[in-house]
Structure formats: structure tokens, C-alpha cells
Amino acid sequence: MFDVRKLRAGQKLDLTFEQWPQADESADPVNAQLANISMRTAVDRHIAISRKEDGTYNADEIITELKTGYVRAAGTINSSLFLAADKAGVPAAIVVEMIRMYSYDIDFQREIRQGDTFEVFFTREYDEDGTPVREGDVLYASMNVRGKERRLWRHEPTDGGNWDYFDEQGRSMRKFLMKTPIDGARISSNFGNRRHPILGYTRLHAGTDCAAPSGTPSYAAGSGTIEMAQRNGSFGNYVRIRHANGYQTAYAHMRGYGRGIRKGVRVRQGQVIGYVGTTGRST
């Protein structure tokens, strides 16, 4: 029902004790016995444990039926999508999903400009008191970047296939490689000759650096097979993926690796392969 090893600091437990004898209000609380334990394990469920007359305990999982509502939000980007979406009341989880939706087509570091607009329509779940407790799915999103509008709808095929986002022509959003494999990052150093920030002399920078907070997930830009997942000299924690048609992508300086990421493993596009960090020779 619930793995107690998943208990975390700050998780709330409600305990009810019965004093013995019950009629004596001054009874030593040391002699009180545990009667009930209640603990919320998710926004829509909690576990109730009660003591029976024979001294054993009975546990029940109580599931609360949530109501689904719909939310529409729109805004104009003045500095970043995150700030504009937050101002429009869009929660961070929905913004992250929008970035993933458009990361195959829009380079969020170099293409977004002041005055670009967005619109999103998503579900939200409410408890019995009408309090929003969980964000649902993005059903529709639109981004107008540099005068070009890109609209996507969530659709689940009737043949039982996996759901995906499609445009008005029925084309999937997914492409061979993602343009933005890190959420909300900015380009801190482009490909080409540059003055090395640590070594101090000019040399070829054979890659693109993305700046983002430490711990930000890094995604596989495309599906492929892990060729390397280990420390790699000045690159620090390093992953290299072999894609179709001879392409390779590499991810360096990471703080750590995604779950199950190791040499020989097949990864899918958009899968977390590591987390932004400063290992190896990095600023």
C-alpha cells in the first residue's frame, strides 16, 4: 500500500491516542495507546490505520475523487517565457511542458524576442473544497515567435498508440534532434574561436555552452544509444549519444547522470540523461 522508506522529512502524520483508563483524565500519557494514524500520500489519497479491539491494526487507503477543470492563459513575452507565463498565472510545470513541446522547433535561447506571444489551454484538478491541487495536461498551445505562429494540440490515437502533440496538418511535433535540450537555458558560449575563460588563450570551442541553474535536467536531443557515460578529463561528467545517420551529441560538465544512464543503453528523445553542473574544467 505504501513503502515507509519513502517517508520524507516534513511529511505530516496525524496520530490519535487513547488513554487508559479513559475515565481518568489525569492518567499518565505514557500509558496511552495509539488508536489511529492518518497520512496523506498524494493529493488525492491518504492512508488511515486504526487499532482493532484485539490489538491489531487495520489499514485503508482512501481515494478522493478530484474534479477536472480547464484553464486558459495568454501573454506577451517581454524578457522570458517563464516570467511572462508566471505573470499570466501559468504554473511552472505547464511552462516546462510548453518548452518541451516546442524544443524541437524553437531555439529558446536565440529565437525568442520581446513582443512574441503565447497561449495555453490546460487541465487542472480540484479537491472537494474546490482548491486546486494538481496541474493536468496541456491540451493546446500556441506560440507566435517573430511573426510565425506555431500551434499544437494534444491527441491520443484511437488505435491505442501513444499520445503526442500535432499541428493543424496532423504532423507530430517530434523531429530528429531537439533545438533546446535544456529547459530555460541561455547560450553562454557559441561554437567557434574564443578566448578560453580558464586557460586564457584563444582556441576553437567545438561546442555550445548553455547556462542554467545547477541541477537543471539535460535531455537527449534525439533517440540513440549511449556510447559513453563517465568522467572524461576536462569535460567532467560526460555523456555521448550515437544517433541515426552517423550523428553524435555530447553533454559535458554535468553534476550527475540520469537514472539508468550507462554505456550501451538505448535512450529516447527528450529523456533525462543528466543534470547541469560544473564538473571538469568549467567556470
PDB file of C-alpha atoms in Angstrom, residues 70-233:
ATOM      1  CA  TYR A  70      -9.895  23.888 -17.595  1.00  0.00           C
ATOM      2  CA  VAL A  71      -7.609  26.914 -17.610  1.00  0.00           C
ATOM      3  CA  ARG A  72      -6.696  29.250 -20.451  1.00  0.00           C
ATOM      4  CA  ALA A  73      -3.858  31.748 -20.226  1.00  0.00           C
ATOM      5  CA  ALA A  74      -2.107  34.022 -22.691  1.00  0.00           C
ATOM      6  CA  GLY A  75       0.575  36.673 -22.563  1.00  0.00           C
ATOM      7  CA  THR A  76       3.269  38.710 -24.266  1.00  0.00           C
ATOM      8  CA  ILE A  77       6.943  37.980 -23.715  1.00  0.00           C
ATOM      9  CA  ASN A  78       8.966  40.992 -22.559  1.00  0.00           C
ATOM     10  CA  SER A  79      12.060  39.228 -21.241  1.00  0.00           C
ATOM     11  CA  SER A  80      11.486  35.467 -20.967  1.00  0.00           C
ATOM     12  CA  LEU A  81       8.709  32.914 -21.407  1.00  0.00           C
ATOM     13  CA  PHE A  82       8.963  31.916 -17.734  1.00  0.00           C
ATOM     14  CA  LEU A  83       8.399  35.452 -16.459  1.00  0.00           C
ATOM     15  CA  ALA A  84       5.599  36.181 -18.933  1.00  0.00           C
ATOM     16  CA  ALA A  85       3.849  32.888 -18.137  1.00  0.00           C
ATOM     17  CA  ASP A  86       4.183  33.441 -14.392  1.00  0.00           C
ATOM     18  CA  LYS A  87       2.599  36.891 -14.785  1.00  0.00           C
ATOM     19  CA  ALA A  88      -0.286  35.265 -16.686  1.00  0.00           C
ATOM     20  CA  GLY A  89      -0.804  32.731 -13.878  1.00  0.00           C
ATOM     21  CA  VAL A  90       0.678  29.716 -15.652  1.00  0.00           C
ATOM     22  CA  PRO A  91       2.334  27.301 -13.174  1.00  0.00           C
ATOM     23  CA  ALA A  92       5.965  26.303 -13.695  1.00  0.00           C
ATOM     24  CA  ALA A  93       5.099  22.676 -14.571  1.00  0.00           C
ATOM     25  CA  ILE A  94       2.961  23.810 -17.502  1.00  0.00           C
ATOM     26  CA  VAL A  95       5.680  26.207 -18.712  1.00  0.00           C
ATOM     27  CA  VAL A  96       8.213  23.368 -18.651  1.00  0.00           C
ATOM     28  CA  GLU A  97       5.837  21.221 -20.698  1.00  0.00           C
ATOM     29  CA  MET A  98       5.422  24.029 -23.228  1.00  0.00           C
ATOM     30  CA  ILE A  99       9.198  24.299 -23.570  1.00  0.00           C
ATOM     31  CA  ARG A 100       9.391  20.562 -24.197  1.00  0.00           C
ATOM     32  CA  MET A 101       6.614  20.794 -26.777  1.00  0.00           C
ATOM     33  CA  TYR A 102       8.410  23.463 -28.773  1.00  0.00           C
ATOM     34  CA  SER A 103      12.036  22.494 -28.136  1.00  0.00           C
ATOM     35  CA  TYR A 104      12.041  20.552 -31.416  1.00  0.00           C
ATOM     36  CA  ASP A 105      11.175  23.652 -33.425  1.00  0.00           C
ATOM     37  CA  ILE A 106      12.101  26.767 -31.444  1.00  0.00           C
ATOM     38  CA  ASP A 107      15.516  27.680 -30.071  1.00  0.00           C
ATOM     39  CA  PHE A 108      14.530  29.376 -26.809  1.00  0.00           C
ATOM     40  CA  GLN A 109      17.996  30.891 -26.396  1.00  0.00           C
ATOM     41  CA  ARG A 110      18.271  32.657 -29.751  1.00  0.00           C
ATOM     42  CA  GLU A 111      14.852  32.946 -31.391  1.00  0.00           C
ATOM     43  CA  ILE A 112      12.618  34.406 -28.665  1.00  0.00           C
ATOM     44  CA  ARG A 113      12.217  38.193 -28.934  1.00  0.00           C
ATOM     45  CA  GLN A 114      10.381  40.878 -26.982  1.00  0.00           C
ATOM     46  CA  GLY A 115       6.793  41.077 -28.208  1.00  0.00           C
ATOM     47  CA  ASP A 116       6.428  37.376 -29.028  1.00  0.00           C
ATOM     48  CA  THR A 117       3.193  35.925 -27.655  1.00  0.00           C
ATOM     49  CA  PHE A 118       1.877  32.639 -26.281  1.00  0.00           C
ATOM     50  CA  GLU A 119      -1.401  30.967 -25.408  1.00  0.00           C
ATOM     51  CA  VAL A 120      -2.005  27.745 -23.499  1.00  0.00           C
ATOM     52  CA  PHE A 121      -5.090  25.691 -22.561  1.00  0.00           C
ATOM     53  CA  PHE A 122      -4.589  23.036 -19.871  1.00  0.00           C
ATOM     54  CA  THR A 123      -6.448  20.961 -17.293  1.00  0.00           C
ATOM     55  CA  ARG A 124      -6.314  21.438 -13.528  1.00  0.00           C
ATOM     56  CA  GLU A 125      -7.632  19.154 -10.788  1.00  0.00           C
ATOM     57  CA  TYR A 126      -9.537  20.385  -7.723  1.00  0.00           C
ATOM     58  CA  ASP A 127     -10.376  18.725  -4.393  1.00  0.00           C
ATOM     59  CA  GLU A 128     -13.813  18.548  -2.800  1.00  0.00           C
ATOM     60  CA  ASP A 129     -13.409  22.092  -1.430  1.00  0.00           C
ATOM     61  CA  GLY A 130     -12.673  23.498  -4.880  1.00  0.00           C
ATOM     62  CA  THR A 131      -8.994  24.058  -4.075  1.00  0.00           C
ATOM     63  CA  PRO A 132      -6.608  23.423  -6.994  1.00  0.00           C
ATOM     64  CA  VAL A 133      -4.277  20.572  -6.016  1.00  0.00           C
ATOM     65  CA  ARG A 134      -2.619  19.391  -9.219  1.00  0.00           C
ATOM     66  CA  GLU A 135      -1.923  20.572 -12.744  1.00  0.00           C
ATOM     67  CA  GLY A 136      -3.055  18.297 -15.535  1.00  0.00           C
ATOM     68  CA  ASP A 137      -2.231  18.105 -19.237  1.00  0.00           C
ATOM     69  CA  VAL A 138      -1.574  20.756 -21.842  1.00  0.00           C
ATOM     70  CA  LEU A 139      -4.373  20.305 -24.383  1.00  0.00           C
ATOM     71  CA  TYR A 140      -3.453  23.154 -26.721  1.00  0.00           C
ATOM     72  CA  ALA A 141      -0.645  25.677 -27.005  1.00  0.00           C
ATOM     73  CA  SER A 142       0.303  28.407 -29.420  1.00  0.00           C
ATOM     74  CA  MET A 143       3.490  30.425 -29.734  1.00  0.00           C
ATOM     75  CA  ASN A 144       3.930  33.370 -32.063  1.00  0.00           C
ATOM     76  CA  VAL A 145       7.681  33.844 -32.497  1.00  0.00           C
ATOM     77  CA  ARG A 146       8.999  36.510 -34.868  1.00  0.00           C
ATOM     78  CA  GLY A 147       5.601  36.718 -36.561  1.00  0.00           C
ATOM     79  CA  LYS A 148       5.291  32.970 -37.167  1.00  0.00           C
ATOM     80  CA  GLU A 149       2.552  31.188 -35.229  1.00  0.00           C
ATOM     81  CA  ARG A 150       3.049  27.587 -34.199  1.00  0.00           C
ATOM     82  CA  ARG A 151       0.003  25.780 -32.797  1.00  0.00           C
ATOM     83  CA  LEU A 152      -0.027  22.315 -31.247  1.00  0.00           C
ATOM     84  CA  TRP A 153      -2.848  20.064 -29.981  1.00  0.00           C
ATOM     85  CA  ARG A 154      -2.569  17.046 -27.712  1.00  0.00           C
ATOM     86  CA  HIS A 155      -4.043  13.952 -29.372  1.00  0.00           C
ATOM     87  CA  GLU A 156      -4.223  10.275 -28.447  1.00  0.00           C
ATOM     88  CA  PRO A 157      -4.666   7.963 -31.472  1.00  0.00           C
ATOM     89  CA  THR A 158      -7.752   5.753 -31.468  1.00  0.00           C
ATOM     90  CA  ASP A 159      -5.615   2.736 -32.400  1.00  0.00           C
ATOM     91  CA  GLY A 160      -4.099   2.704 -28.910  1.00  0.00           C
ATOM     92  CA  GLY A 161      -0.847   4.403 -29.857  1.00  0.00           C
ATOM     93  CA  ASN A 162       0.964   6.829 -27.590  1.00  0.00           C
ATOM     94  CA  TRP A 163      -0.349  10.388 -27.311  1.00  0.00           C
ATOM     95  CA  ASP A 164       1.628  13.208 -28.842  1.00  0.00           C
ATOM     96  CA  TYR A 165       1.309  16.844 -29.912  1.00  0.00           C
ATOM     97  CA  PHE A 166       0.315  17.586 -33.513  1.00  0.00           C
ATOM     98  CA  ASP A 167      -0.084  20.695 -35.618  1.00  0.00           C
ATOM     99  CA  GLU A 168      -3.139  21.560 -37.762  1.00  0.00           C
ATOM    100  CA  GLN A 169      -1.792  19.402 -40.609  1.00  0.00           C
ATOM    101  CA  GLY A 170      -1.593  16.379 -38.330  1.00  0.00           C
ATOM    102  CA  ARG A 171       2.212  16.409 -38.181  1.00  0.00           C
ATOM    103  CA  SER A 172       3.892  15.320 -34.962  1.00  0.00           C
ATOM    104  CA  MET A 173       5.971  17.904 -33.117  1.00  0.00           C
ATOM    105  CA  ARG A 174       8.888  15.488 -32.868  1.00  0.00           C
ATOM    106  CA  LYS A 175      11.861  15.935 -35.149  1.00  0.00           C
ATOM    107  CA  PHE A 176      15.223  14.247 -35.439  1.00  0.00           C
ATOM    108  CA  LEU A 177      17.022  16.482 -32.910  1.00  0.00           C
ATOM    109  CA  MET A 178      15.730  18.944 -30.339  1.00  0.00           C
ATOM    110  CA  LYS A 179      16.853  22.559 -30.705  1.00  0.00           C
ATOM    111  CA  THR A 180      16.794  23.113 -26.944  1.00  0.00           C
ATOM    112  CA  PRO A 181      17.932  20.103 -24.855  1.00  0.00           C
ATOM    113  CA  ILE A 182      17.934  22.118 -21.591  1.00  0.00           C
ATOM    114  CA  ASP A 183      14.878  23.837 -20.080  1.00  0.00           C
ATOM    115  CA  GLY A 184      15.115  27.626 -19.874  1.00  0.00           C
ATOM    116  CA  ALA A 185      18.862  27.795 -20.552  1.00  0.00           C
ATOM    117  CA  ARG A 186      20.716  30.592 -22.310  1.00  0.00           C
ATOM    118  CA  ILE A 187      23.658  30.327 -24.682  1.00  0.00           C
ATOM    119  CA  SER A 188      26.767  31.359 -22.735  1.00  0.00           C
ATOM    120  CA  SER A 189      29.339  30.437 -25.403  1.00  0.00           C
ATOM    121  CA  ASN A 190      28.845  29.555 -29.068  1.00  0.00           C
ATOM    122  CA  PHE A 191      30.786  27.225 -31.356  1.00  0.00           C
ATOM    123  CA  GLY A 192      33.963  28.791 -32.803  1.00  0.00           C
ATOM    124  CA  ASN A 193      37.185  30.505 -31.762  1.00  0.00           C
ATOM    125  CA  ARG A 194      37.036  32.166 -28.359  1.00  0.00           C
ATOM    126  CA  ARG A 195      39.264  33.276 -25.513  1.00  0.00           C
ATOM    127  CA  HIS A 196      39.175  30.381 -23.085  1.00  0.00           C
ATOM    128  CA  PRO A 197      37.660  31.563 -19.747  1.00  0.00           C
ATOM    129  CA  ILE A 198      40.091  29.442 -17.682  1.00  0.00           C
ATOM    130  CA  LEU A 199      43.202  28.841 -19.798  1.00  0.00           C
ATOM    131  CA  GLY A 200      43.242  32.450 -21.015  1.00  0.00           C
ATOM    132  CA  TYR A 201      44.250  31.959 -24.655  1.00  0.00           C
ATOM    133  CA  THR A 202      42.234  31.775 -27.879  1.00  0.00           C
ATOM    134  CA  ARG A 203      41.299  28.308 -29.134  1.00  0.00           C
ATOM    135  CA  LEU A 204      38.493  26.556 -31.020  1.00  0.00           C
ATOM    136  CA  HIS A 205      35.412  25.941 -28.904  1.00  0.00           C
ATOM    137  CA  ALA A 206      33.974  22.833 -30.541  1.00  0.00           C
ATOM    138  CA  GLY A 207      30.590  23.003 -28.851  1.00  0.00           C
ATOM    139  CA  THR A 208      27.851  25.224 -27.466  1.00  0.00           C
ATOM    140  CA  ASP A 209      27.622  26.106 -23.777  1.00  0.00           C
ATOM    141  CA  CYS A 210      24.206  26.530 -22.176  1.00  0.00           C
ATOM    142  CA  ALA A 211      23.951  28.337 -18.839  1.00  0.00           C
ATOM    143  CA  ALA A 212      21.255  27.176 -16.425  1.00  0.00           C
ATOM    144  CA  PRO A 213      20.938  26.648 -12.658  1.00  0.00           C
ATOM    145  CA  SER A 214      22.844  23.655 -11.273  1.00  0.00           C
ATOM    146  CA  GLY A 215      20.626  20.581 -11.256  1.00  0.00           C
ATOM    147  CA  THR A 216      18.553  21.608 -14.297  1.00  0.00           C
ATOM    148  CA  PRO A 217      17.737  18.441 -16.308  1.00  0.00           C
ATOM    149  CA  SER A 218      19.551  17.870 -19.610  1.00  0.00           C
ATOM    150  CA  TYR A 219      17.618  15.918 -22.241  1.00  0.00           C
ATOM    151  CA  ALA A 220      18.740  13.616 -25.018  1.00  0.00           C
ATOM    152  CA  ALA A 221      18.469  15.781 -28.137  1.00  0.00           C
ATOM    153  CA  GLY A 222      17.494  12.706 -30.134  1.00  0.00           C
ATOM    154  CA  SER A 223      16.938   8.967 -29.745  1.00  0.00           C
ATOM    155  CA  GLY A 224      20.032   6.822 -29.854  1.00  0.00           C
ATOM    156  CA  THR A 225      22.495   4.634 -27.938  1.00  0.00           C
ATOM    157  CA  ILE A 226      24.784   5.773 -25.116  1.00  0.00           C
ATOM    158  CA  GLU A 227      28.391   5.421 -26.290  1.00  0.00           C
ATOM    159  CA  MET A 228      29.963   6.894 -23.186  1.00  0.00           C
ATOM    160  CA  ALA A 229      28.738   7.852 -19.720  1.00  0.00           C
ATOM    161  CA  GLN A 230      31.642   8.536 -17.364  1.00  0.00           C
ATOM    162  CA  ARG A 231      34.239  11.084 -16.280  1.00  0.00           C
ATOM    163  CA  ASN A 232      36.093  12.359 -19.331  1.00  0.00           C
ATOM    164  CA  GLY A 233      39.029  14.596 -18.425  1.00  0.00           C
TER     165      GLY A 233
END
